[in-house]
mmCIF file of C-alpha atoms in Angstrom:
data_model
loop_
_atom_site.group_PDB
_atom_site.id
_atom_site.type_symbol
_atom_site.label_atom_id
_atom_site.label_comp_id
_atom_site.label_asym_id
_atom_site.label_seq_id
_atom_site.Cartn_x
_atom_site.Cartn_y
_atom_site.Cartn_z
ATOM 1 C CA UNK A 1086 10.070 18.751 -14.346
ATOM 2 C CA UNK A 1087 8.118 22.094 -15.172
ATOM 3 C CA UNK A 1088 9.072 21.895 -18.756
ATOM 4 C CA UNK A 1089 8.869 18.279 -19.204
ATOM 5 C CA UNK A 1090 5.099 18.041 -17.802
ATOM 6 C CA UNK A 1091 4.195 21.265 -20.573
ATOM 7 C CA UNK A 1092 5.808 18.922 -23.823
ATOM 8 C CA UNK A 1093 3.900 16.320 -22.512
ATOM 9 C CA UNK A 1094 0.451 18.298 -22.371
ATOM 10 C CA UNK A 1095 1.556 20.269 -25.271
ATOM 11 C CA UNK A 1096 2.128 17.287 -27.593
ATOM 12 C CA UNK A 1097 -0.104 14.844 -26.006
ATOM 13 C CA UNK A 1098 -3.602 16.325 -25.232
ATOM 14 C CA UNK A 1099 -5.687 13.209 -25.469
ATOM 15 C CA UNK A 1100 -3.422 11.141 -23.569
ATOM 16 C CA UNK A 1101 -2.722 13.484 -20.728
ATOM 17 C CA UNK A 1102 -4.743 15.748 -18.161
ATOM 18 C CA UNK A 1103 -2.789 18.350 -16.342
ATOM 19 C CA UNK A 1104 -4.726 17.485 -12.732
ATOM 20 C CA UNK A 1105 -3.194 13.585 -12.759
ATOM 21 C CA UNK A 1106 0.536 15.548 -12.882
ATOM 22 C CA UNK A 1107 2.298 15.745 -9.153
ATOM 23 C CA UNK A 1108 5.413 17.017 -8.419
ATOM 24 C CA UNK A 1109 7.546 16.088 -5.650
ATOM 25 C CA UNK A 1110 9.940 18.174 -4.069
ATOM 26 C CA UNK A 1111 12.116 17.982 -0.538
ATOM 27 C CA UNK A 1112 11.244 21.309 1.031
ATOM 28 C CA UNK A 1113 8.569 24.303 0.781
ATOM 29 C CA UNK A 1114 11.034 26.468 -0.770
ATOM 30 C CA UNK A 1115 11.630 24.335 -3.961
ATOM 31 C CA UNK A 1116 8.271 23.972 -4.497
ATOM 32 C CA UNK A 1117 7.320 27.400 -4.149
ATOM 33 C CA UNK A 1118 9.716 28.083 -6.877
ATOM 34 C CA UNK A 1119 8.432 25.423 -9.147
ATOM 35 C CA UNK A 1120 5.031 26.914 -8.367
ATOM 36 C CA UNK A 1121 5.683 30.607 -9.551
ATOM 37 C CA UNK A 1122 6.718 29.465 -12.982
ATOM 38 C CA UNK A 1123 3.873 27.414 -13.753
ATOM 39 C CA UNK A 1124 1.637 29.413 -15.047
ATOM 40 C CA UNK A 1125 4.280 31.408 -17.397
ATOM 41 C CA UNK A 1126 4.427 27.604 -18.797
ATOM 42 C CA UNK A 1127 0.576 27.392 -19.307
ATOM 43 C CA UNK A 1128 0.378 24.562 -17.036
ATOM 44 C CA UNK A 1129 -2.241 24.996 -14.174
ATOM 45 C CA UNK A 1130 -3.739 22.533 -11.909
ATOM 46 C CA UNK A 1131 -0.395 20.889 -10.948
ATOM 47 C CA UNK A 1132 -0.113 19.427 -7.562
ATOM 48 C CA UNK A 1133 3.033 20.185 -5.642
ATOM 49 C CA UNK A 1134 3.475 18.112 -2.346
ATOM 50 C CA UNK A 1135 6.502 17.497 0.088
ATOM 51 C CA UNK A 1136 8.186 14.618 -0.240
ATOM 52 C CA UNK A 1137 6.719 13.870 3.559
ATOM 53 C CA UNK A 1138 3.334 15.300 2.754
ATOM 54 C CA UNK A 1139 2.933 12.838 -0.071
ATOM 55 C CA UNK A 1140 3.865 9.536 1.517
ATOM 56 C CA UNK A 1141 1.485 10.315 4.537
ATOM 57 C CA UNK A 1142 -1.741 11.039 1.707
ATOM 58 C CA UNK A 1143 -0.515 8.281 -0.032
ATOM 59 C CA UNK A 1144 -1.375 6.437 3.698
ATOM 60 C CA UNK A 1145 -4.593 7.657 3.665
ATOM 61 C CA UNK A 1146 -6.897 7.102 6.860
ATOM 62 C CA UNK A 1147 -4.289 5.091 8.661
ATOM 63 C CA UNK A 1148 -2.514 8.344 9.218
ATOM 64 C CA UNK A 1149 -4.737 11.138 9.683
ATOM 65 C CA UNK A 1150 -7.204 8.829 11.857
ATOM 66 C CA UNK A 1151 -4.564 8.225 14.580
ATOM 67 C CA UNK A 1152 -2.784 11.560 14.706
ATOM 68 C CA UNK A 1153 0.737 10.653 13.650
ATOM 69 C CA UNK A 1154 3.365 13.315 12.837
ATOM 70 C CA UNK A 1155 6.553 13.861 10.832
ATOM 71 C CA UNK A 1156 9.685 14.283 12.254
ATOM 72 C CA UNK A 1157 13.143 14.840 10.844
ATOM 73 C CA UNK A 1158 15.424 12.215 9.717
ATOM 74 C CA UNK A 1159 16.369 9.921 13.130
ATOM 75 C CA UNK A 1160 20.038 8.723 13.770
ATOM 76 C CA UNK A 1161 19.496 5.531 12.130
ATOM 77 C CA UNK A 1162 17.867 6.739 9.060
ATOM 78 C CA UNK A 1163 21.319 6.041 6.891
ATOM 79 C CA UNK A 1164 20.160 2.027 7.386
ATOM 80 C CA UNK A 1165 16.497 2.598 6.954
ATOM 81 C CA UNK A 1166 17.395 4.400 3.636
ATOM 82 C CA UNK A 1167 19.110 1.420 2.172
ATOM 83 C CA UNK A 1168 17.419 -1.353 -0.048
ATOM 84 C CA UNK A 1169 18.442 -3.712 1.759
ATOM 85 C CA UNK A 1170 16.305 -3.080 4.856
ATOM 86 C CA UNK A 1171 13.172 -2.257 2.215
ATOM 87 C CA UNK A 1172 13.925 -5.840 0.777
ATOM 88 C CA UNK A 1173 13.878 -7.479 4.593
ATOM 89 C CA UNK A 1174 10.441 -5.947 4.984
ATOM 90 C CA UNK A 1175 9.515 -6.997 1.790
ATOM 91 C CA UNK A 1176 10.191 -10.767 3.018
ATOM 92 C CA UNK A 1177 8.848 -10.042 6.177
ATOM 93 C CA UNK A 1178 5.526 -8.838 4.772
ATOM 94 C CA UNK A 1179 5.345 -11.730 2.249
ATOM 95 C CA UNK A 1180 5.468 -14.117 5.022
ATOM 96 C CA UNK A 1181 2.856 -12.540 7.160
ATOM 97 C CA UNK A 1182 0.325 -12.132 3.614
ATOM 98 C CA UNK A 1183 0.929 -15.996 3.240
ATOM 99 C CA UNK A 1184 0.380 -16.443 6.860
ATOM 100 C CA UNK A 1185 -3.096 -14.428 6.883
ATOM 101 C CA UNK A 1186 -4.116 -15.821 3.569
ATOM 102 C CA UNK A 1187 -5.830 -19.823 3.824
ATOM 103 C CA UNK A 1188 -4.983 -21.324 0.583
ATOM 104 C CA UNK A 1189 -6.861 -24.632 2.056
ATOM 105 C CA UNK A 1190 -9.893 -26.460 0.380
ATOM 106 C CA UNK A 1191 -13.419 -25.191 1.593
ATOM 107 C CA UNK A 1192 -16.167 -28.113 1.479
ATOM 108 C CA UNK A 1193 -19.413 -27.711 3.103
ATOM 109 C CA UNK A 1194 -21.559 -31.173 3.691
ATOM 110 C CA UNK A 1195 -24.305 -30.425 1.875
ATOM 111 C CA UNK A 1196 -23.013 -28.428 -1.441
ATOM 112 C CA UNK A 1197 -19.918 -30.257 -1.699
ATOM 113 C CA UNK A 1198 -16.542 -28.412 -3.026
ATOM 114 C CA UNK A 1199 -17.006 -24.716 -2.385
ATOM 115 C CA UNK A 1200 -13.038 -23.391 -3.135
ATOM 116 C CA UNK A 1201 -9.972 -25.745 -3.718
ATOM 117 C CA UNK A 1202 -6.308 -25.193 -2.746
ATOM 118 C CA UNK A 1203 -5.486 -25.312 -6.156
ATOM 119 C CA UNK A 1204 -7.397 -22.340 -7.311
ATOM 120 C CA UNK A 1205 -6.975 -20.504 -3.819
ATOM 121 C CA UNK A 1206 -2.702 -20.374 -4.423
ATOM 122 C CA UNK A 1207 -3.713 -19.844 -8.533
ATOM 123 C CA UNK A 1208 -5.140 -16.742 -7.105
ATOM 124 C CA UNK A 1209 -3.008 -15.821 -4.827
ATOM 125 C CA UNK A 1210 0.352 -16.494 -7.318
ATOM 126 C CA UNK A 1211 -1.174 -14.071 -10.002
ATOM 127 C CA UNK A 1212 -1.584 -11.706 -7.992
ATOM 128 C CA UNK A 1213 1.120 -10.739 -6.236
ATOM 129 C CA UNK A 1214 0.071 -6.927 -6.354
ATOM 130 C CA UNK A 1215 -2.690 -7.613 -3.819
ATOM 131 C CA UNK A 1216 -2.558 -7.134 -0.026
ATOM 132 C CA UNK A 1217 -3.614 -9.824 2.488
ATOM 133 C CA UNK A 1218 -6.924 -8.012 2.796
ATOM 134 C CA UNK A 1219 -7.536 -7.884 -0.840
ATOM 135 C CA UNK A 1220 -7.029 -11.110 -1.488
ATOM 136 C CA UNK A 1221 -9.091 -12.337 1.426
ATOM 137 C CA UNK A 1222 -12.047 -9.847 -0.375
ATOM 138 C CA UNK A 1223 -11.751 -11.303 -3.574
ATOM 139 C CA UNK A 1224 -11.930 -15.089 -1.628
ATOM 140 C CA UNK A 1225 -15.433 -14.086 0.045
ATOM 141 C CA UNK A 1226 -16.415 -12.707 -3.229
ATOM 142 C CA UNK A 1227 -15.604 -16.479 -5.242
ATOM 143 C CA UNK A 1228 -17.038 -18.175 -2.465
ATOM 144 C CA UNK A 1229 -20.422 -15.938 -2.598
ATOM 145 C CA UNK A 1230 -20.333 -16.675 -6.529
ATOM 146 C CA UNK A 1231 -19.560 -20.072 -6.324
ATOM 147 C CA UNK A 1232 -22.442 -20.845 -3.642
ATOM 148 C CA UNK A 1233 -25.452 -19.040 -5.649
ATOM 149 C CA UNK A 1234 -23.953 -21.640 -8.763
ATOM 150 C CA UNK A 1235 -24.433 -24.905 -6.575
ATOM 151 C CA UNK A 1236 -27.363 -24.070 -4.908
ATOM 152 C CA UNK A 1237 -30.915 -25.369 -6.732
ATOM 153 C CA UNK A 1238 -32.455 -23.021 -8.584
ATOM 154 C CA UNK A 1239 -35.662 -21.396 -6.628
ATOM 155 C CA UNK A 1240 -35.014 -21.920 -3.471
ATOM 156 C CA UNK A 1241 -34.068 -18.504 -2.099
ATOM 157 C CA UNK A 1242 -34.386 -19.487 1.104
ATOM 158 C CA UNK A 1243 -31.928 -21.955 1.181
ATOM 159 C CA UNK A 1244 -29.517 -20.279 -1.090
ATOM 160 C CA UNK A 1245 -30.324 -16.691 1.945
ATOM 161 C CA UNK A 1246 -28.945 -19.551 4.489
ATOM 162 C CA UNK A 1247 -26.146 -21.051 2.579
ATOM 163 C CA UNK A 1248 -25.120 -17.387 2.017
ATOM 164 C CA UNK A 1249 -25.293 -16.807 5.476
ATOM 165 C CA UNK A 1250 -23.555 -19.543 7.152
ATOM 166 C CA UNK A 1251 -20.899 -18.642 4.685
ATOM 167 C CA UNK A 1252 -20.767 -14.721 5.007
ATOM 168 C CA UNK A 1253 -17.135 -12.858 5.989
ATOM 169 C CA UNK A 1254 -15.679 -16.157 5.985
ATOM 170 C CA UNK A 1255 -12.173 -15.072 4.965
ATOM 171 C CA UNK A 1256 -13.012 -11.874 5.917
ATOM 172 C CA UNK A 1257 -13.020 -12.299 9.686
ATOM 173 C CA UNK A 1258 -9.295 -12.975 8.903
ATOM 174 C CA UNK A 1259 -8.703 -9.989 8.764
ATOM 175 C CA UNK A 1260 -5.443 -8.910 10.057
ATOM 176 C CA UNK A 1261 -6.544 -6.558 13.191
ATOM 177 C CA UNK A 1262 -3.110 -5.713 14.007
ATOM 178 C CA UNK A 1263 -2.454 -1.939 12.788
ATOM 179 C CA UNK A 1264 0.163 -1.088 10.134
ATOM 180 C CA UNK A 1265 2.140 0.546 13.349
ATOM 181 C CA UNK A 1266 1.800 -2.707 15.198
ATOM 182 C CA UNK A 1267 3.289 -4.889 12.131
ATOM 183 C CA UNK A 1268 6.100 -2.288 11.438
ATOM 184 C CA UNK A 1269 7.016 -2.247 15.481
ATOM 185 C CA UNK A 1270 7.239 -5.845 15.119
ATOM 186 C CA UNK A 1271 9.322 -5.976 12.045
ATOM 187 C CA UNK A 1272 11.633 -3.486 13.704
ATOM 188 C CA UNK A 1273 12.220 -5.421 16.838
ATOM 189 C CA UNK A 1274 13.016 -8.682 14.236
ATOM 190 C CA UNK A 1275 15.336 -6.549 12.237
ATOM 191 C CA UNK A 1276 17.019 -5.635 15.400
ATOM 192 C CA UNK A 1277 17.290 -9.051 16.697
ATOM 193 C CA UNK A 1278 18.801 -10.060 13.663
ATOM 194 C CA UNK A 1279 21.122 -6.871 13.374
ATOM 195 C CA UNK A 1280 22.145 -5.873 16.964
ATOM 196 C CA UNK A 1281 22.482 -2.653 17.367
ATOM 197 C CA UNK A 1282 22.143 -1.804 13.982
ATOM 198 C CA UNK A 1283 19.124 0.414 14.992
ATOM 199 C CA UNK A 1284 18.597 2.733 17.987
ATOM 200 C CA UNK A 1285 15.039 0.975 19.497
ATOM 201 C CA UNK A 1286 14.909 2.947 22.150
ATOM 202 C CA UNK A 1287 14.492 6.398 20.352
ATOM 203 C CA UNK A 1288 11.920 4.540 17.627
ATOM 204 C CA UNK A 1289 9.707 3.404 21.244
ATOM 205 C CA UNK A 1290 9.957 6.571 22.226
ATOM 206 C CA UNK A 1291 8.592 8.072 18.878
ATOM 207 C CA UNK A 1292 6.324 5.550 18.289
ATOM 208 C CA UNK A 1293 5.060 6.205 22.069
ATOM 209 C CA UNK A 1294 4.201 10.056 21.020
ATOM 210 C CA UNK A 1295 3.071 8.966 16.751
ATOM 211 C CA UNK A 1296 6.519 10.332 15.532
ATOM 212 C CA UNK A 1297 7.820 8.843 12.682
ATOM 213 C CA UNK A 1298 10.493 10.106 10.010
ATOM 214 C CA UNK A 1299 10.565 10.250 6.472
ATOM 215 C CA UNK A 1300 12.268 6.332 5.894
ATOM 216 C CA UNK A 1301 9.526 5.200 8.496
ATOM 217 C CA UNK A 1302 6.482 6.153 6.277
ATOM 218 C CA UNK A 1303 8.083 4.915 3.848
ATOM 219 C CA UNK A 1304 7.971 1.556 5.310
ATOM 220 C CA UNK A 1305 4.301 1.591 7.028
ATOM 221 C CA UNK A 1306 2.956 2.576 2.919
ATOM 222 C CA UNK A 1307 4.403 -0.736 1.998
ATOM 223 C CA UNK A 1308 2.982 -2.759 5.257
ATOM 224 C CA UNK A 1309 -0.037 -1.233 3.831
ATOM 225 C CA UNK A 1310 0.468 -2.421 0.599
ATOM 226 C CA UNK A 1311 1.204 -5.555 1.350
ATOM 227 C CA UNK A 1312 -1.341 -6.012 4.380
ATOM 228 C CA UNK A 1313 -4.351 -3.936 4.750
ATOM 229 C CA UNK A 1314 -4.531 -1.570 1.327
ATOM 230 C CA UNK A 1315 -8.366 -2.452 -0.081
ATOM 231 C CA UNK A 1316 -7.997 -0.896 -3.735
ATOM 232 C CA UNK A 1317 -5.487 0.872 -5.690
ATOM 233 C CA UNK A 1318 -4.752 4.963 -5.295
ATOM 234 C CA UNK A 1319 -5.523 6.212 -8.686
ATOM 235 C CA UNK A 1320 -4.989 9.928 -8.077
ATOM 236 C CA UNK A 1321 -1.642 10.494 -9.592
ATOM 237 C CA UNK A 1322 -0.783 9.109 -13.163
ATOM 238 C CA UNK A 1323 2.550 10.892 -13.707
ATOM 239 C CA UNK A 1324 4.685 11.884 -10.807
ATOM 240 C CA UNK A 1325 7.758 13.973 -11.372
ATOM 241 C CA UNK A 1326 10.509 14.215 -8.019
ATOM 242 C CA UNK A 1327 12.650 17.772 -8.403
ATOM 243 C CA UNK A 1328 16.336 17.265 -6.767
ATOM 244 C CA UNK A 1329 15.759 13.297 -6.696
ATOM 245 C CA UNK A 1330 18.915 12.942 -4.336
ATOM 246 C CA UNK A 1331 17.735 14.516 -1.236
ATOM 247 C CA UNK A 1332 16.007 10.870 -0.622
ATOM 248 C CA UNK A 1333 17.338 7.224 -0.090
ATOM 249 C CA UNK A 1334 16.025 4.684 -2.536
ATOM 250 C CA UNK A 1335 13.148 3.264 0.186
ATOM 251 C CA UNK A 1336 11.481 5.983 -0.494
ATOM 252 C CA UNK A 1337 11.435 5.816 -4.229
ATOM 253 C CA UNK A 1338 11.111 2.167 -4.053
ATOM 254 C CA UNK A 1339 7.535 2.590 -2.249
ATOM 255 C CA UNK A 1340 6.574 5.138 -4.479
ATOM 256 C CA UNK A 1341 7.118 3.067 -7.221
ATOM 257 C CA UNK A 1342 5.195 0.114 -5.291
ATOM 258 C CA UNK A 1343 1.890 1.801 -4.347
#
């Protein structure tokens, strides 16, 4: 990784800035290692981060604010590990975006046609990159825009009132429910449709005291990105992962997600 990151900056100075560069290893020791050597390679500003440590920054507020912690690997981290789980929740989480997305017409008596289906799925269809709350953003945003376009010109007052009667409509769908709350409840589906595939009991009791593994944060980054994530993380533009195989492919397949 060390040596592929300095051809890169070596040979492509305009493209590249050594600060967007992040490597990912799976323990302290590995990256303390990768650390030492570069600045023998000329390559400073580098950010090294935990496997761990960079799915929970990738989470943002929704971890720090409540407190949770990492924990090792759980008994049933061999099935949360596997693609097939990650595509389950995929399914699961494209069901509940449809569900907290309206795609219906919006009319109001006096303006006429505000929104139609038609252009609500357009919107929704090409865009499958954005999360429920994004797209219900980007609704109240069209609706604003399309409201100050029928309203006459010069009367402020009316258009104030229109704007009014109209403001956070899609956004007081919000989905309230926390990322934790949606992945509890995708677990307990999984479960019923697997029995006894995964040990619910120990995941209660973690979730009871904000434990979560590895696999787990894996999952709540993409109920983020598929629920509540508001705009893109733009920190990282290259990412390189040192010893690749100490992780299932859930992990990787987030990463490559968000």
């Amino acid at each position: 990784a060390m040596h592929r990151i300095s051809y890169m900056l070596y040979n492509y100075k305009e493209r590249f800035m050594s600060n967007e560069f992040c490597i990912i290893g799976g323990n302290d020791l590995l990256l303390s290692y990768i650390a030492s050597g570069l600045p023998e390679l000329d390559i400073p500003d580098i950010k090294q981060k935990r496997m761990d440590v960079m799915l929970t920054h990738l989470l943002g507020k929704e971890w720090k604010k409540t407190k949770q912690k990492v924990i090792p690997p759980t008994k049933d981290a061999a099935v949360r590990s596997k693609m097939n789980f990650m595509l389950e929740l995929e399914i699961y989480l494209m069901k509940l975006r449809e569900k907290y997305v309206p795609t219906g017409e919006v009319k109001d008596a006096a303006l006429g046609t505000l929104l139609t289906q038609s252009n609500n799925e357009r919107l929704i269809g090409e865009n499958p990159e954005f999360s429920a709350t994004k797209l219900l953003m980007v609704l109240d945003e069209r609706l604003r825009t399309r409201i100050k376009f029928l309203c006459p010109d010069g009367e402020k007052e009316y258009l104030s009132k229109k704007l009014m009667q109209y403001k956070a409509y899609y956004k007081d769908r919000t989905p309230k429910e926390s990322i934790y709350g949606i992945y509890a409840e995708f677990l307990r589906e999984y479960n019923g449709r697997h029995p006894g595939v995964l040990d619910m009991a120990e995941h209660n009791a973690n979730a009871i005291d904000n434990k979560y593994d590895v696999y787990d944060v894996a999952a709540l980054l993409m109920v983020q990105y598929r629920i509540t994530r508001k705009k893109e993380d733009e920190e990282f533009g290259q990412i390189f992962i040192d010893e690749a195989q100490d992780f299932g492919m859930t992990v990787y397949y987030a990463l490559k997600r968000v």
